[in-house]
Amino acid sequence: MNIARSEVGYREGYSGGHWDNSQKFSPAVPGLEWSDEQPWCSTFVSWVFQEAGARDLAPVTASCLEGVSWFEDRGRFSEYPAVGAVVYFGAGGGSHVGIVTSYTADTIYTVEGNTNDSGSAEGDGVYRKARSRKSSYVYGYGYPAYPEGLVVADPGWKGRKGVTYFGQEASEDDLPSGGNSRPDKPAPSGQVVIDGLPYGPGAEGDHITRLGRMLVAAGCSAYAEGPGPVWTSADAASMRKYQLKIGDTGSEADGIPGKLQLTRLKREFGKAA
């Protein structure tokens, strides 16, 4: 995503009074040299993965339709967004493509090549775009097999190794550092230590009060009084309400915070603490 964003503002060639699809990406991708002066949105995506040293995680193609087939053949295509997913647009996904950087319940945020301010599939450069998540123009999403794991909105991917499920919204702040989305949690019902501070049964400190205040601000209070500096069952019940609110279930919603859950809570409601 950093590589894709670094190209925002790049413009293709201009000749004969119009944009001409001449660009730097095709000549730089082995096997796609022929695609210069052709529509280049898919070539741009291939170039980004190549530059990231991840050429094998996405299709090397100038065709959006071939890109869709590549992900489908590997069982990694979804109708739901993911952070870092390759999003395909139009009938059969064959019209246009970009890279998802974040999503909310209503919007996907992307970096796309060969588009413009209006979001055309035949534009003039690399742009950041905000598009309706529920638009019929969005065909679906290819999920690269990132070794760090994925943050996805697809409920069908819950429980897969390395997958974090955030159904409503997610950004790079929610990305796993690798594998388990809750690396600090040794046992579902035990105490955890996150950034040097304990949470769960037996935990005490001002940080427990701050956690409670954030949970209250998030609309997830189960407190009859408080919150206070000593962990109680009300803290666990409030935390579980928040976990369920953001779409976590099962062992991920047991009332004990995980690192990514706490990071998100702080980002959204930290001022309340």
C-alpha atoms as an extended CHARMM CRD file, in Angstrom:
* protein
*
       273  EXT
         1         1  MET       CA              0.0000000000        0.0000000000        0.0000000000  PROA      1               0.0000000000
         2         2  ASN       CA              2.9090000000        2.3440000000        0.6860000000  PROA      2               0.0000000000
         3         3  ILE       CA              4.2880000000        1.6690000000       -2.7910000000  PROA      3               0.0000000000
         4         4  ALA       CA              0.8940000000        2.2360000000       -4.3920000000  PROA      4               0.0000000000
         5         5  ARG       CA              0.3880000000        5.5100000000       -2.5230000000  PROA      5               0.0000000000
         6         6  SER       CA              3.8450000000        6.7270000000       -3.4710000000  PROA      6               0.0000000000
         7         7  GLU       CA              2.6530000000        6.8050000000       -7.0970000000  PROA      7               0.0000000000
         8         8  VAL       CA             -0.4120000000        8.9620000000       -6.4440000000  PROA      8               0.0000000000
         9         9  GLY       CA             -0.1150000000       11.9800000000       -8.7180000000  PROA      9               0.0000000000
        10        10  TYR       CA              1.6670000000       10.1020000000      -11.5110000000  PROA      10              0.0000000000
        11        11  ARG       CA              0.2370000000       10.8820000000      -14.9630000000  PROA      11              0.0000000000
        12        12  GLU       CA              0.4440000000        8.9510000000      -18.2050000000  PROA      12              0.0000000000
        13        13  GLY       CA              1.7080000000       10.4690000000      -21.4500000000  PROA      13              0.0000000000
        14        14  TYR       CA             -0.1340000000       13.1930000000      -23.3230000000  PROA      14              0.0000000000
        15        15  SER       CA              0.0940000000       13.5240000000      -27.0850000000  PROA      15              0.0000000000
        16        16  GLY       CA             -2.0530000000       14.6300000000      -30.0020000000  PROA      16              0.0000000000
        17        17  GLY       CA             -4.2650000000       16.5660000000      -27.6320000000  PROA      17              0.0000000000
        18        18  HSD       CA             -5.2070000000       13.6020000000      -25.4360000000  PROA      18              0.0000000000
        19        19  TRP       CA             -3.9140000000       11.1750000000      -22.8080000000  PROA      19              0.0000000000
        20        20  ASP       CA             -2.2950000000        8.2330000000      -24.5920000000  PROA      20              0.0000000000
        21        21  ASN       CA             -1.8620000000        5.3750000000      -22.0420000000  PROA      21              0.0000000000
        22        22  SER       CA              1.9060000000        5.5770000000      -22.3330000000  PROA      22              0.0000000000
        23        23  GLN       CA              3.3190000000        4.9490000000      -18.8500000000  PROA      23              0.0000000000
        24        24  LYS       CA              6.2940000000        3.5710000000      -16.9420000000  PROA      24              0.0000000000
        25        25  PHE       CA              4.6840000000        0.4790000000      -15.4440000000  PROA      25              0.0000000000
        26        26  SER       CA              4.3690000000       -1.8010000000      -18.4810000000  PROA      26              0.0000000000
        27        27  PRO       CA              8.0640000000       -1.7030000000      -19.4670000000  PROA      27              0.0000000000
        28        28  ALA       CA              9.0430000000       -2.4290000000      -15.8400000000  PROA      28              0.0000000000
        29        29  VAL       CA              7.0230000000       -5.6720000000      -15.4710000000  PROA      29              0.0000000000
        30        30  PRO       CA              8.5960000000       -8.6680000000      -17.2220000000  PROA      30              0.0000000000
        31        31  GLY       CA              6.0030000000      -10.2090000000      -19.5040000000  PROA      31              0.0000000000
        32        32  LEU       CA              3.8290000000       -7.0970000000      -19.7230000000  PROA      32              0.0000000000
        33        33  GLU       CA              6.1030000000       -4.9010000000      -21.8420000000  PROA      33              0.0000000000
        34        34  TRP       CA              3.6710000000       -5.2540000000      -24.7410000000  PROA      34              0.0000000000
        35        35  SER       CA              0.9000000000       -3.5300000000      -22.7580000000  PROA      35              0.0000000000
        36        36  ASP       CA              2.3720000000       -0.0170000000      -22.9590000000  PROA      36              0.0000000000
        37        37  GLU       CA             -0.1180000000        2.4030000000      -24.5390000000  PROA      37              0.0000000000
        38        38  GLN       CA             -2.9330000000        0.0490000000      -23.5110000000  PROA      38              0.0000000000
        39        39  PRO       CA             -5.3160000000        0.4540000000      -20.5390000000  PROA      39              0.0000000000
        40        40  TRP       CA             -3.0010000000       -0.0700000000      -17.5760000000  PROA      40              0.0000000000
        41        41  CYS       CA             -4.9620000000       -0.3330000000      -14.3070000000  PROA      41              0.0000000000
        42        42  SER       CA             -4.1820000000       -4.0460000000      -13.9380000000  PROA      42              0.0000000000
        43        43  THR       CA             -0.5770000000       -3.5500000000      -15.0280000000  PROA      43              0.0000000000
        44        44  PHE       CA             -0.2190000000       -0.9670000000      -12.2720000000  PROA      44              0.0000000000
        45        45  VAL       CA             -1.4130000000       -3.4810000000       -9.6570000000  PROA      45              0.0000000000
        46        46  SER       CA              1.0590000000       -6.0660000000      -10.9930000000  PROA      46              0.0000000000
        47        47  TRP       CA              3.8560000000       -3.4890000000      -10.8050000000  PROA      47              0.0000000000
        48        48  VAL       CA              2.9890000000       -2.5870000000       -7.2000000000  PROA      48              0.0000000000
        49        49  PHE       CA              3.1960000000       -6.2170000000       -6.0550000000  PROA      49              0.0000000000
        50        50  GLN       CA              6.4380000000       -6.6690000000       -7.9750000000  PROA      50              0.0000000000
        51        51  GLU       CA              8.0020000000       -3.6110000000       -6.3540000000  PROA      51              0.0000000000
        52        52  ALA       CA              6.9010000000       -4.8840000000       -2.9320000000  PROA      52              0.0000000000
        53        53  GLY       CA              8.7170000000       -8.1590000000       -3.5290000000  PROA      53              0.0000000000
        54        54  ALA       CA              5.3560000000       -9.9410000000       -3.5500000000  PROA      54              0.0000000000
        55        55  ARG       CA              4.9700000000      -10.7500000000       -7.2350000000  PROA      55              0.0000000000
        56        56  ASP       CA              3.6370000000      -14.2320000000       -6.4610000000  PROA      56              0.0000000000
        57        57  LEU       CA              0.7720000000      -12.9150000000       -4.2780000000  PROA      57              0.0000000000
        58        58  ALA       CA             -1.2030000000      -11.3560000000       -7.1650000000  PROA      58              0.0000000000
        59        59  PRO       CA             -1.6410000000      -12.0760000000      -10.8670000000  PROA      59              0.0000000000
        60        60  VAL       CA              0.8880000000      -10.6760000000      -13.3280000000  PROA      60              0.0000000000
        61        61  THR       CA             -1.5380000000       -9.5720000000      -16.0150000000  PROA      61              0.0000000000
        62        62  ALA       CA             -2.8410000000       -6.5880000000      -17.9200000000  PROA      62              0.0000000000
        63        63  SER       CA             -6.3450000000       -8.1270000000      -17.9140000000  PROA      63              0.0000000000
        64        64  CYS       CA             -8.8190000000       -7.5540000000      -15.0970000000  PROA      64              0.0000000000
        65        65  LEU       CA            -10.7820000000      -10.6590000000      -16.1070000000  PROA      65              0.0000000000
        66        66  GLU       CA             -7.6480000000      -12.7820000000      -15.8710000000  PROA      66              0.0000000000
        67        67  GLY       CA             -6.9940000000      -11.2580000000      -12.4700000000  PROA      67              0.0000000000
        68        68  VAL       CA            -10.4160000000      -12.3020000000      -11.1980000000  PROA      68              0.0000000000
        69        69  SER       CA             -9.8850000000      -15.8450000000      -12.5030000000  PROA      69              0.0000000000
        70        70  TRP       CA             -6.4490000000      -16.0210000000      -10.8590000000  PROA      70              0.0000000000
        71        71  PHE       CA             -7.8880000000      -15.3030000000       -7.3990000000  PROA      71              0.0000000000
        72        72  GLU       CA            -10.9770000000      -17.4790000000       -7.9470000000  PROA      72              0.0000000000
        73        73  ASP       CA             -8.8310000000      -20.4500000000       -8.9750000000  PROA      73              0.0000000000
        74        74  ARG       CA             -7.0090000000      -20.1770000000       -5.6500000000  PROA      74              0.0000000000
        75        75  GLY       CA            -10.1780000000      -19.8510000000       -3.5690000000  PROA      75              0.0000000000
        76        76  ARG       CA             -9.2210000000      -16.3010000000       -2.5740000000  PROA      76              0.0000000000
        77        77  PHE       CA            -12.0260000000      -14.2170000000       -4.0790000000  PROA      77              0.0000000000
        78        78  SER       CA            -14.7710000000      -12.5870000000       -1.9940000000  PROA      78              0.0000000000
        79        79  GLU       CA            -17.6590000000      -10.1650000000       -2.2430000000  PROA      79              0.0000000000
        80        80  TYR       CA            -16.3780000000       -8.4850000000        0.9350000000  PROA      80              0.0000000000
        81        81  PRO       CA            -13.4600000000       -6.0340000000        1.1950000000  PROA      81              0.0000000000
        82        82  ALA       CA            -10.1730000000       -6.5940000000        3.0080000000  PROA      82              0.0000000000
        83        83  VAL       CA             -7.2790000000       -4.2950000000        3.8290000000  PROA      83              0.0000000000
        84        84  GLY       CA             -4.7760000000       -4.8110000000        1.0120000000  PROA      84              0.0000000000
        85        85  ALA       CA             -7.2790000000       -6.6240000000       -1.2100000000  PROA      85              0.0000000000
        86        86  VAL       CA             -7.3200000000       -6.2220000000       -4.9810000000  PROA      86              0.0000000000
        87        87  VAL       CA            -10.7580000000       -4.8610000000       -5.8850000000  PROA      87              0.0000000000
        88        88  TYR       CA            -12.3330000000       -5.5080000000       -9.2960000000  PROA      88              0.0000000000
        89        89  PHE       CA            -15.0260000000       -3.3790000000      -10.8960000000  PROA      89              0.0000000000
        90        90  GLY       CA            -17.6280000000       -3.7500000000      -13.6340000000  PROA      90              0.0000000000
        91        91  ALA       CA            -19.2900000000       -6.7480000000      -15.2630000000  PROA      91              0.0000000000
        92        92  GLY       CA            -17.4210000000       -9.8810000000      -14.2370000000  PROA      92              0.0000000000
        93        93  GLY       CA            -14.7660000000       -7.6530000000      -12.7010000000  PROA      93              0.0000000000
        94        94  GLY       CA            -13.4250000000       -6.9000000000      -16.1520000000  PROA      94              0.0000000000
        95        95  SER       CA            -13.6350000000       -3.1120000000      -16.2840000000  PROA      95              0.0000000000
        96        96  HSD       CA            -11.1740000000       -1.7890000000      -13.7190000000  PROA      96              0.0000000000
        97        97  VAL       CA             -9.0450000000       -2.7000000000      -10.6860000000  PROA      97              0.0000000000
        98        98  GLY       CA             -7.3800000000       -1.0770000000       -7.6770000000  PROA      98              0.0000000000
        99        99  ILE       CA             -5.9030000000       -1.8030000000       -4.2390000000  PROA      99              0.0000000000
       100       100  VAL       CA             -7.9760000000       -1.3820000000       -1.0640000000  PROA      100             0.0000000000
       101       101  THR       CA             -6.2710000000        0.5690000000        1.7360000000  PROA      101             0.0000000000
       102       102  SER       CA             -9.2090000000        0.6660000000        4.1890000000  PROA      102             0.0000000000
       103       103  TYR       CA            -12.9640000000        0.2620000000        4.3770000000  PROA      103             0.0000000000
       104       104  THR       CA            -16.0130000000        1.3090000000        6.3840000000  PROA      104             0.0000000000
       105       105  ALA       CA            -19.5600000000       -0.0370000000        6.3820000000  PROA      105             0.0000000000
       106       106  ASP       CA            -20.3430000000        2.1300000000        3.3510000000  PROA      106             0.0000000000
       107       107  THR       CA            -17.0730000000        3.0170000000        1.6280000000  PROA      107             0.0000000000
       108       108  ILE       CA            -13.9030000000        1.4420000000        0.3010000000  PROA      108             0.0000000000
       109       109  TYR       CA            -10.7610000000        3.5640000000        0.0330000000  PROA      109             0.0000000000
       110       110  THR       CA             -8.4040000000        2.6210000000       -2.7680000000  PROA      110             0.0000000000
       111       111  VAL       CA             -5.3680000000        3.4920000000       -4.8460000000  PROA      111             0.0000000000
       112       112  GLU       CA             -6.0250000000        2.9910000000       -8.5600000000  PROA      112             0.0000000000
       113       113  GLY       CA             -4.0690000000        3.4440000000      -11.7560000000  PROA      113             0.0000000000
       114       114  ASN       CA             -5.5220000000        4.6480000000      -15.0660000000  PROA      114             0.0000000000
       115       115  THR       CA             -8.3660000000        6.5630000000      -13.4620000000  PROA      115             0.0000000000
       116       116  ASN       CA             -9.1640000000       10.2370000000      -12.8260000000  PROA      116             0.0000000000
       117       117  ASP       CA            -11.0830000000       12.5660000000      -10.5210000000  PROA      117             0.0000000000
       118       118  SER       CA            -14.4350000000       11.1830000000      -11.6860000000  PROA      118             0.0000000000
       119       119  GLY       CA            -13.3350000000        7.5770000000      -11.1770000000  PROA      119             0.0000000000
       120       120  SER       CA            -13.2590000000        6.6090000000      -14.8360000000  PROA      120             0.0000000000
       121       121  ALA       CA            -11.9110000000        3.1900000000      -15.8040000000  PROA      121             0.0000000000
       122       122  GLU       CA             -9.9780000000        4.9180000000      -18.5870000000  PROA      122             0.0000000000
       123       123  GLY       CA             -8.3340000000        7.8820000000      -16.9100000000  PROA      123             0.0000000000
       124       124  ASP       CA             -4.9670000000        9.6010000000      -16.8990000000  PROA      124             0.0000000000
       125       125  GLY       CA             -3.0540000000        8.6390000000      -13.7640000000  PROA      125             0.0000000000
       126       126  VAL       CA             -2.7890000000        7.1870000000      -10.2670000000  PROA      126             0.0000000000
       127       127  TYR       CA             -5.3570000000        8.4530000000       -7.7770000000  PROA      127             0.0000000000
       128       128  ARG       CA             -6.7130000000        7.8020000000       -4.3150000000  PROA      128             0.0000000000
       129       129  LYS       CA            -10.4120000000        7.0210000000       -4.5650000000  PROA      129             0.0000000000
       130       130  ALA       CA            -13.3540000000        6.6120000000       -2.2040000000  PROA      130             0.0000000000
       131       131  ARG       CA            -16.0520000000        4.3860000000       -3.6730000000  PROA      131             0.0000000000
       132       132  SER       CA            -19.3490000000        3.0700000000       -2.4120000000  PROA      132             0.0000000000
       133       133  ARG       CA            -18.8610000000       -0.3750000000       -0.9060000000  PROA      133             0.0000000000
       134       134  LYS       CA            -22.4110000000       -1.3290000000       -1.8790000000  PROA      134             0.0000000000
       135       135  SER       CA            -22.2310000000       -0.0980000000       -5.4760000000  PROA      135             0.0000000000
       136       136  SER       CA            -23.1510000000       -2.5960000000       -8.1800000000  PROA      136             0.0000000000
       137       137  TYR       CA            -19.9810000000       -1.4120000000       -9.9430000000  PROA      137             0.0000000000
       138       138  VAL       CA            -17.9160000000       -3.2500000000       -7.3100000000  PROA      138             0.0000000000
       139       139  TYR       CA            -17.6600000000       -6.8540000000       -8.5090000000  PROA      139             0.0000000000
       140       140  GLY       CA            -15.4960000000       -8.3600000000       -5.7890000000  PROA      140             0.0000000000
       141       141  TYR       CA            -12.1390000000       -8.6500000000       -4.0850000000  PROA      141             0.0000000000
       142       142  GLY       CA             -9.0580000000      -10.7960000000       -4.5220000000  PROA      142             0.0000000000
       143       143  TYR       CA             -7.3820000000      -11.6960000000       -1.2160000000  PROA      143             0.0000000000
       144       144  PRO       CA             -3.5830000000      -11.9580000000       -1.5450000000  PROA      144             0.0000000000
       145       145  ALA       CA             -2.0440000000      -14.5600000000        0.7870000000  PROA      145             0.0000000000
       146       146  TYR       CA             -0.0320000000      -12.0430000000        2.7780000000  PROA      146             0.0000000000
       147       147  PRO       CA              2.3100000000      -13.8270000000        5.2130000000  PROA      147             0.0000000000
       148       148  GLU       CA              1.3390000000      -11.3050000000        7.9120000000  PROA      148             0.0000000000
       149       149  GLY       CA             -2.3060000000      -12.2990000000        7.5400000000  PROA      149             0.0000000000
       150       150  LEU       CA             -5.4250000000      -10.4290000000        6.4690000000  PROA      150             0.0000000000
       151       151  VAL       CA             -8.0560000000       -8.1370000000        7.9650000000  PROA      151             0.0000000000
       152       152  VAL       CA            -11.3230000000       -9.0090000000        6.1950000000  PROA      152             0.0000000000
       153       153  ALA       CA            -15.0090000000       -8.1660000000        6.2360000000  PROA      153             0.0000000000
       154       154  ASP       CA            -16.0280000000      -11.6140000000        4.9790000000  PROA      154             0.0000000000
       155       155  PRO       CA            -17.7750000000      -13.5640000000        7.8030000000  PROA      155             0.0000000000
       156       156  GLY       CA            -17.0460000000      -16.7770000000        5.9310000000  PROA      156             0.0000000000
       157       157  TRP       CA            -13.3440000000      -16.2660000000        6.5770000000  PROA      157             0.0000000000
       158       158  LYS       CA            -13.6840000000      -16.1970000000       10.3670000000  PROA      158             0.0000000000
       159       159  GLY       CA            -11.4270000000      -18.7050000000       12.0540000000  PROA      159             0.0000000000
       160       160  ARG       CA             -8.9340000000      -19.0520000000        9.2120000000  PROA      160             0.0000000000
       161       161  LYS       CA             -5.3030000000      -18.9450000000       10.2140000000  PROA      161             0.0000000000
       162       162  GLY       CA             -3.9050000000      -15.4280000000       10.1770000000  PROA      162             0.0000000000
       163       163  VAL       CA             -7.3050000000      -13.8350000000        9.5230000000  PROA      163             0.0000000000
       164       164  THR       CA             -8.7770000000      -10.9930000000       11.5710000000  PROA      164             0.0000000000
       165       165  TYR       CA            -12.4820000000      -10.3370000000       11.0110000000  PROA      165             0.0000000000
       166       166  PHE       CA            -13.6500000000       -6.7160000000       11.1870000000  PROA      166             0.0000000000
       167       167  GLY       CA            -17.0050000000       -6.6550000000        9.4330000000  PROA      167             0.0000000000
       168       168  GLN       CA            -17.8390000000       -2.9680000000        9.4740000000  PROA      168             0.0000000000
       169       169  GLU       CA            -14.5730000000       -1.1020000000        9.1070000000  PROA      169             0.0000000000
       170       170  ALA       CA            -10.8180000000       -1.6150000000        9.1240000000  PROA      170             0.0000000000
       171       171  SER       CA             -7.6070000000        0.1700000000        8.2030000000  PROA      171             0.0000000000
       172       172  GLU       CA             -3.8770000000       -0.4290000000        8.3100000000  PROA      172             0.0000000000
       173       173  ASP       CA             -3.9520000000        0.1420000000       12.0720000000  PROA      173             0.0000000000
       174       174  ASP       CA             -5.8380000000       -3.1470000000       12.3280000000  PROA      174             0.0000000000
       175       175  LEU       CA             -3.3570000000       -5.2230000000       10.3320000000  PROA      175             0.0000000000
       176       176  PRO       CA             -1.9510000000       -8.2490000000       12.1690000000  PROA      176             0.0000000000
       177       177  SER       CA              1.7780000000       -8.4130000000       12.7850000000  PROA      177             0.0000000000
       178       178  GLY       CA              1.6370000000      -12.0340000000       11.6830000000  PROA      178             0.0000000000
       179       179  GLY       CA             -0.5460000000      -15.0770000000       12.3070000000  PROA      179             0.0000000000
       180       180  ASN       CA             -2.7370000000      -14.8060000000       15.3860000000  PROA      180             0.0000000000
       181       181  SER       CA             -4.6580000000      -11.5480000000       15.6320000000  PROA      181             0.0000000000
       182       182  ARG       CA             -4.3020000000      -11.6380000000       19.4330000000  PROA      182             0.0000000000
       183       183  PRO       CA             -0.6270000000      -12.5000000000       19.9620000000  PROA      183             0.0000000000
       184       184  ASP       CA             -0.5570000000      -11.2140000000       23.5450000000  PROA      184             0.0000000000
       185       185  LYS       CA             -3.2740000000      -13.5330000000       24.7970000000  PROA      185             0.0000000000
       186       186  PRO       CA             -1.9660000000      -16.7520000000       26.3500000000  PROA      186             0.0000000000
       187       187  ALA       CA             -5.3540000000      -18.2380000000       27.3400000000  PROA      187             0.0000000000
       188       188  PRO       CA             -9.0090000000      -17.3070000000       26.6830000000  PROA      188             0.0000000000
       189       189  SER       CA             -9.8450000000      -16.7270000000       30.3460000000  PROA      189             0.0000000000
       190       190  GLY       CA             -6.4550000000      -15.6010000000       31.6590000000  PROA      190             0.0000000000
       191       191  GLN       CA             -4.8310000000      -12.2610000000       32.2120000000  PROA      191             0.0000000000
       192       192  VAL       CA             -3.0160000000      -10.6760000000       29.2890000000  PROA      192             0.0000000000
       193       193  VAL       CA             -0.1850000000       -8.1640000000       29.1660000000  PROA      193             0.0000000000
       194       194  ILE       CA             -0.3670000000       -5.6110000000       26.3650000000  PROA      194             0.0000000000
       195       195  ASP       CA              2.3290000000       -2.9820000000       26.0060000000  PROA      195             0.0000000000
       196       196  GLY       CA              3.5330000000       -3.8340000000       29.4920000000  PROA      196             0.0000000000
       197       197  LEU       CA              0.1340000000       -3.4020000000       31.1920000000  PROA      197             0.0000000000
       198       198  PRO       CA             -2.0360000000       -6.2540000000       32.5450000000  PROA      198             0.0000000000
       199       199  TYR       CA             -5.7140000000       -6.7170000000       31.6360000000  PROA      199             0.0000000000
       200       200  GLY       CA             -8.1500000000       -9.2930000000       32.9500000000  PROA      200             0.0000000000
       201       201  PRO       CA             -8.6500000000      -11.0360000000       36.3150000000  PROA      201             0.0000000000
       202       202  GLY       CA             -6.3880000000       -9.5620000000       38.9880000000  PROA      202             0.0000000000
       203       203  ALA       CA             -5.3150000000       -6.5460000000       36.9430000000  PROA      203             0.0000000000
       204       204  GLU       CA             -5.1760000000       -3.1680000000       38.6610000000  PROA      204             0.0000000000
       205       205  GLY       CA             -4.1590000000        0.3300000000       37.6840000000  PROA      205             0.0000000000
       206       206  ASP       CA             -5.2410000000        3.6000000000       36.1410000000  PROA      206             0.0000000000
       207       207  HSD       CA             -5.1530000000        1.9380000000       32.7150000000  PROA      207             0.0000000000
       208       208  ILE       CA             -8.1220000000       -0.2330000000       33.7590000000  PROA      208             0.0000000000
       209       209  THR       CA            -10.0830000000        2.9330000000       34.5600000000  PROA      209             0.0000000000
       210       210  ARG       CA             -9.0930000000        4.3870000000       31.1860000000  PROA      210             0.0000000000
       211       211  LEU       CA            -10.2110000000        1.1940000000       29.4480000000  PROA      211             0.0000000000
       212       212  GLY       CA            -13.5980000000        1.4140000000       31.1710000000  PROA      212             0.0000000000
       213       213  ARG       CA            -14.0770000000        5.0370000000       30.1650000000  PROA      213             0.0000000000
       214       214  MET       CA            -13.3600000000        4.1900000000       26.5460000000  PROA      214             0.0000000000
       215       215  LEU       CA            -15.8530000000        1.3210000000       26.6570000000  PROA      215             0.0000000000
       216       216  VAL       CA            -18.4850000000        3.6710000000       28.0960000000  PROA      216             0.0000000000
       217       217  ALA       CA            -17.7710000000        6.1440000000       25.2820000000  PROA      217             0.0000000000
       218       218  ALA       CA            -18.1400000000        3.3030000000       22.7790000000  PROA      218             0.0000000000
       219       219  GLY       CA            -21.6640000000        2.6640000000       24.0970000000  PROA      219             0.0000000000
       220       220  CYS       CA            -20.6700000000       -0.6880000000       25.5880000000  PROA      220             0.0000000000
       221       221  SER       CA            -21.0730000000       -0.0630000000       29.3090000000  PROA      221             0.0000000000
       222       222  ALA       CA            -22.0950000000       -2.8900000000       31.6350000000  PROA      222             0.0000000000
       223       223  TYR       CA            -21.1430000000       -0.8850000000       34.7350000000  PROA      223             0.0000000000
       224       224  ALA       CA            -23.5580000000       -0.3670000000       37.6310000000  PROA      224             0.0000000000
       225       225  GLU       CA            -20.9770000000        2.0420000000       39.0170000000  PROA      225             0.0000000000
       226       226  GLY       CA            -17.4750000000        2.9920000000       37.9860000000  PROA      226             0.0000000000
       227       227  PRO       CA            -15.4000000000        2.2090000000       35.9890000000  PROA      227             0.0000000000
       228       228  GLY       CA            -12.5270000000        1.9240000000       38.4400000000  PROA      228             0.0000000000
       229       229  PRO       CA             -8.8910000000        0.8190000000       38.6720000000  PROA      229             0.0000000000
       230       230  VAL       CA             -9.5440000000       -2.8080000000       39.6760000000  PROA      230             0.0000000000
       231       231  TRP       CA            -10.6320000000       -5.3070000000       36.9960000000  PROA      231             0.0000000000
       232       232  THR       CA            -14.1290000000       -6.6400000000       37.6530000000  PROA      232             0.0000000000
       233       233  SER       CA            -16.7240000000       -8.7130000000       35.8580000000  PROA      233             0.0000000000
       234       234  ALA       CA            -18.2520000000       -5.4280000000       34.6460000000  PROA      234             0.0000000000
       235       235  ASP       CA            -15.0230000000       -4.6620000000       32.7720000000  PROA      235             0.0000000000
       236       236  ALA       CA            -15.1680000000       -8.0790000000       31.1380000000  PROA      236             0.0000000000
       237       237  ALA       CA            -18.8520000000       -7.6860000000       30.2380000000  PROA      237             0.0000000000
       238       238  SER       CA            -18.2460000000       -4.2310000000       28.7930000000  PROA      238             0.0000000000
       239       239  MET       CA            -15.2610000000       -5.4460000000       26.7920000000  PROA      239             0.0000000000
       240       240  ARG       CA            -17.2920000000       -8.3180000000       25.4240000000  PROA      240             0.0000000000
       241       241  LYS       CA            -19.9920000000       -5.8850000000       24.3040000000  PROA      241             0.0000000000
       242       242  TYR       CA            -17.3380000000       -3.9530000000       22.4000000000  PROA      242             0.0000000000
       243       243  GLN       CA            -15.8670000000       -7.1110000000       20.8590000000  PROA      243             0.0000000000
       244       244  LEU       CA            -19.2840000000       -8.1550000000       19.5980000000  PROA      244             0.0000000000
       245       245  LYS       CA            -19.9570000000       -4.6340000000       18.3590000000  PROA      245             0.0000000000
       246       246  ILE       CA            -16.9040000000       -4.7010000000       16.0820000000  PROA      246             0.0000000000
       247       247  GLY       CA            -17.8420000000       -8.1180000000       14.7330000000  PROA      247             0.0000000000
       248       248  ASP       CA            -15.6620000000      -10.4710000000       16.7820000000  PROA      248             0.0000000000
       249       249  THR       CA            -17.1630000000      -13.7390000000       18.0070000000  PROA      249             0.0000000000
       250       250  GLY       CA            -16.2070000000      -16.9340000000       19.8070000000  PROA      250             0.0000000000
       251       251  SER       CA            -12.8690000000      -16.8580000000       21.6120000000  PROA      251             0.0000000000
       252       252  GLU       CA            -12.2620000000      -13.3940000000       20.1900000000  PROA      252             0.0000000000
       253       253  ALA       CA            -15.2310000000      -12.0640000000       22.2040000000  PROA      253             0.0000000000
       254       254  ASP       CA            -14.5660000000      -13.4200000000       25.6820000000  PROA      254             0.0000000000
       255       255  GLY       CA            -14.2800000000      -10.0780000000       27.4930000000  PROA      255             0.0000000000
       256       256  ILE       CA            -10.4640000000      -10.0650000000       27.6050000000  PROA      256             0.0000000000
       257       257  PRO       CA             -8.9090000000       -7.4820000000       25.2610000000  PROA      257             0.0000000000
       258       258  GLY       CA             -6.5780000000       -8.4650000000       22.4650000000  PROA      258             0.0000000000
       259       259  LYS       CA             -3.8850000000       -6.1210000000       21.2120000000  PROA      259             0.0000000000
       260       260  LEU       CA             -5.6410000000       -5.2230000000       17.9580000000  PROA      260             0.0000000000
       261       261  GLN       CA             -8.9660000000       -4.7410000000       19.7290000000  PROA      261             0.0000000000
       262       262  LEU       CA             -7.3650000000       -2.4270000000       22.2850000000  PROA      262             0.0000000000
       263       263  THR       CA             -5.5520000000       -0.4970000000       19.5610000000  PROA      263             0.0000000000
       264       264  ARG       CA             -8.8100000000        0.0870000000       17.7280000000  PROA      264             0.0000000000
       265       265  LEU       CA            -10.6430000000        1.0980000000       20.9080000000  PROA      265             0.0000000000
       266       266  LYS       CA             -7.9280000000        3.6350000000       21.7270000000  PROA      266             0.0000000000
       267       267  ARG       CA             -7.9500000000        5.0210000000       18.2070000000  PROA      267             0.0000000000
       268       268  GLU       CA            -11.7080000000        5.5300000000       18.2000000000  PROA      268             0.0000000000
       269       269  PHE       CA            -12.4080000000        6.4920000000       21.8190000000  PROA      269             0.0000000000
       270       270  GLY       CA             -9.0530000000        7.2840000000       23.4150000000  PROA      270             0.0000000000
       271       271  LYS       CA             -9.9620000000       10.9160000000       24.0270000000  PROA      271             0.0000000000
       272       272  ALA       CA            -12.6960000000        9.7610000000       26.4030000000  PROA      272             0.0000000000
       273       273  ALA       CA            -10.0360000000        8.2980000000       28.7050000000  PROA      273             0.0000000000
